[in-house]
């Protein structure tokens, strides 16, 4: 999610310079009524919400420290202790908790909305890391994304003598295993990392096996990823670098934004862009859907009603905090997308 926010921040500079600090990424509420089968003729099946809990490994691992690992930013990081851990994104928190070491986490990013982490203090300010808040918790290890910012805050934490592991930002399904391995290695539980990576990849593969073969019907469904924040009048369509393409393709679809020639991460949403993308379905975050008034409000945006997706009210909605995490719950995200996209009967609509 922090990777998404950083990409969006750049895109928003061209959209009235609006700040994402006013948006509430994450959350456990379901999409507004109207999403799914009740949305209209041809709409996807009822939204299958991703459970807002993580599932730890059956056996709790015991860290073997110290370890020295290579950080994604090129630094060599030595971890002496891991009694007090601060992951700086919801995705990284999810990995630590699923490894079975959640009792060592002493703070969370605003996007760590799953049940086990909900009571932890938030060490972000307007979606930026607060170095002072992190250091006040006396962490043994801070785990960051390569996109975590501001850079000055991360360097301040490192300068205080706290080991900071930087993990390469997630871009797609292929990143699930490597990200889990990187976090597990720094925590001194590499075997648990391999176990969790294997479990996650096997579960994703099982969902993919059940994806309907759209080619038998002539064409795979075109899916446009829209980022919506109605309260801030922010409406963007994802392109080739939005991070959603891997998920859409795994669900048997075509990233409509990328296929229409949108090479950037996000582009301001216009009628022309939608006509060019011609989506059969629209993928959104649940908070974003709520912010525009549900499916009725989304279809009312310029150009949406004229697309096949708008005409069929075919909207796929997934919780903000897990949609693009590419972590231990990605199989649940993919299953939800597949169910909504094709319906219970496996039809593409």
mmCIF file of N, CA and C in Angstrom, residues 222-224 237-238 254-263 267-280 302-304 306-308:
data_model
loop_
_atom_site.group_PDB
_atom_site.id
_atom_site.type_symbol
_atom_site.label_atom_id
_atom_site.label_comp_id
_atom_site.label_asym_id
_atom_site.label_seq_id
_atom_site.Cartn_x
_atom_site.Cartn_y
_atom_site.Cartn_z
ATOM 1 N N UNK A 222 -11.800 -7.512 -19.975
ATOM 2 C CA UNK A 222 -10.926 -6.353 -19.774
ATOM 3 C C UNK A 222 -11.317 -5.699 -18.453
ATOM 4 N N UNK A 223 -10.337 -5.522 -17.569
ATOM 5 C CA UNK A 223 -10.606 -4.991 -16.233
ATOM 6 C C UNK A 223 -9.793 -3.713 -16.029
ATOM 7 N N UNK A 224 -10.463 -2.624 -15.692
ATOM 8 C CA UNK A 224 -9.785 -1.357 -15.415
ATOM 9 C C UNK A 224 -9.693 -1.158 -13.913
ATOM 10 N N UNK A 237 -7.167 6.330 -13.251
ATOM 11 C CA UNK A 237 -7.217 5.005 -13.869
ATOM 12 C C UNK A 237 -5.805 4.440 -13.913
ATOM 13 N N UNK A 238 -5.673 3.178 -13.518
ATOM 14 C CA UNK A 238 -4.364 2.552 -13.457
ATOM 15 C C UNK A 238 -3.841 2.175 -14.825
ATOM 16 N N UNK A 254 -7.615 -9.043 -18.584
ATOM 17 C CA UNK A 254 -6.656 -8.174 -19.261
ATOM 18 C C UNK A 254 -6.695 -6.821 -18.568
ATOM 19 N N UNK A 255 -5.533 -6.276 -18.222
ATOM 20 C CA UNK A 255 -5.474 -4.947 -17.615
ATOM 21 C C UNK A 255 -5.876 -3.934 -18.686
ATOM 22 N N UNK A 256 -7.092 -3.429 -18.584
ATOM 23 C CA UNK A 256 -7.634 -2.562 -19.636
ATOM 24 C C UNK A 256 -6.852 -1.273 -19.782
ATOM 25 N N UNK A 257 -6.385 -0.715 -18.677
ATOM 26 C CA UNK A 257 -5.615 0.518 -18.744
ATOM 27 C C UNK A 257 -4.315 0.332 -19.497
ATOM 28 N N UNK A 258 -3.578 -0.718 -19.122
ATOM 29 C CA UNK A 258 -2.310 -0.998 -19.794
ATOM 30 C C UNK A 258 -2.537 -1.347 -21.259
ATOM 31 N N UNK A 259 -3.566 -2.149 -21.538
ATOM 32 C CA UNK A 259 -3.842 -2.562 -22.918
ATOM 33 C C UNK A 259 -4.235 -1.396 -23.810
ATOM 34 N N UNK A 260 -4.770 -0.342 -23.198
ATOM 35 C CA UNK A 260 -5.186 0.823 -23.988
ATOM 36 C C UNK A 260 -4.038 1.796 -24.219
ATOM 37 N N UNK A 261 -2.860 1.460 -23.692
ATOM 38 C CA UNK A 261 -1.691 2.294 -23.941
ATOM 39 C C UNK A 261 -1.270 3.189 -22.801
ATOM 40 N N UNK A 262 -1.884 3.029 -21.628
ATOM 41 C CA UNK A 262 -1.498 3.844 -20.472
ATOM 42 C C UNK A 262 -0.252 3.230 -19.848
ATOM 43 N N UNK A 263 0.901 3.812 -20.116
ATOM 44 C CA UNK A 263 2.152 3.240 -19.657
ATOM 45 C C UNK A 263 2.544 3.650 -18.258
ATOM 46 N N UNK A 267 -3.281 7.707 -14.283
ATOM 47 C CA UNK A 267 -3.624 8.822 -15.158
ATOM 48 C C UNK A 267 -4.978 9.369 -14.719
ATOM 49 N N UNK A 268 -5.176 10.694 -14.746
ATOM 50 C CA UNK A 268 -6.496 11.241 -14.405
ATOM 51 C C UNK A 268 -7.594 10.581 -15.230
ATOM 52 N N UNK A 269 -8.674 10.237 -14.556
ATOM 53 C CA UNK A 269 -9.774 9.546 -15.214
ATOM 54 C C UNK A 269 -10.576 10.520 -16.076
ATOM 55 N N UNK A 270 -10.705 10.205 -17.363
ATOM 56 C CA UNK A 270 -11.505 11.000 -18.286
ATOM 57 C C UNK A 270 -12.397 10.079 -19.094
ATOM 58 N N UNK A 271 -13.423 10.659 -19.697
ATOM 59 C CA UNK A 271 -14.306 9.863 -20.558
ATOM 60 C C UNK A 271 -13.512 9.244 -21.693
ATOM 61 N N UNK A 272 -12.564 10.007 -22.233
ATOM 62 C CA UNK A 272 -11.770 9.518 -23.354
ATOM 63 C C UNK A 272 -10.929 8.308 -22.942
ATOM 64 N N UNK A 273 -10.322 8.390 -21.743
ATOM 65 C CA UNK A 273 -9.503 7.278 -21.269
ATOM 66 C C UNK A 273 -10.346 6.033 -21.058
ATOM 67 N N UNK A 274 -11.541 6.202 -20.556
ATOM 68 C CA UNK A 274 -12.426 5.064 -20.326
ATOM 69 C C UNK A 274 -12.901 4.447 -21.641
ATOM 70 N N UNK A 275 -13.224 5.285 -22.593
ATOM 71 C CA UNK A 275 -13.652 4.777 -23.902
ATOM 72 C C UNK A 275 -12.533 3.963 -24.534
ATOM 73 N N UNK A 276 -11.305 4.470 -24.409
ATOM 74 C CA UNK A 276 -10.154 3.774 -24.972
ATOM 75 C C UNK A 276 -9.913 2.444 -24.260
ATOM 76 N N UNK A 277 -10.072 2.450 -22.930
ATOM 77 C CA UNK A 277 -9.852 1.227 -22.153
ATOM 78 C C UNK A 277 -10.963 0.210 -22.361
ATOM 79 N N UNK A 278 -12.188 0.680 -22.549
ATOM 80 C CA UNK A 278 -13.366 -0.167 -22.793
ATOM 81 C C UNK A 278 -13.433 -1.358 -21.842
ATOM 82 N N UNK A 279 -13.437 -1.113 -20.527
ATOM 83 C CA UNK A 279 -13.432 -2.234 -19.581
ATOM 84 C C UNK A 279 -14.754 -2.990 -19.534
ATOM 85 N N UNK A 280 -14.632 -4.303 -19.380
ATOM 86 C CA UNK A 280 -15.810 -5.142 -19.134
ATOM 87 C C UNK A 280 -16.146 -5.165 -17.653
ATOM 88 N N UNK A 302 -18.307 10.619 -15.061
ATOM 89 C CA UNK A 302 -18.265 10.817 -16.508
ATOM 90 C C UNK A 302 -17.624 9.651 -17.251
ATOM 91 N N UNK A 303 -18.357 9.107 -18.201
ATOM 92 C CA UNK A 303 -17.846 8.061 -19.067
ATOM 93 C C UNK A 303 -18.053 6.647 -18.578
ATOM 94 N N UNK A 304 -18.257 6.449 -17.277
ATOM 95 C CA UNK A 304 -18.358 5.094 -16.747
ATOM 96 C C UNK A 304 -19.588 4.378 -17.289
ATOM 97 N N UNK A 306 -20.993 4.574 -20.009
ATOM 98 C CA UNK A 306 -20.895 4.244 -21.427
ATOM 99 C C UNK A 306 -19.970 3.062 -21.702
ATOM 100 N N UNK A 307 -19.306 2.550 -20.666
ATOM 101 C CA UNK A 307 -18.426 1.388 -20.847
ATOM 102 C C UNK A 307 -19.234 0.107 -20.657
ATOM 103 N N UNK A 308 -18.749 -1.017 -21.203
ATOM 104 C CA UNK A 308 -19.433 -2.291 -20.932
ATOM 105 C C UNK A 308 -19.569 -2.558 -19.440
#
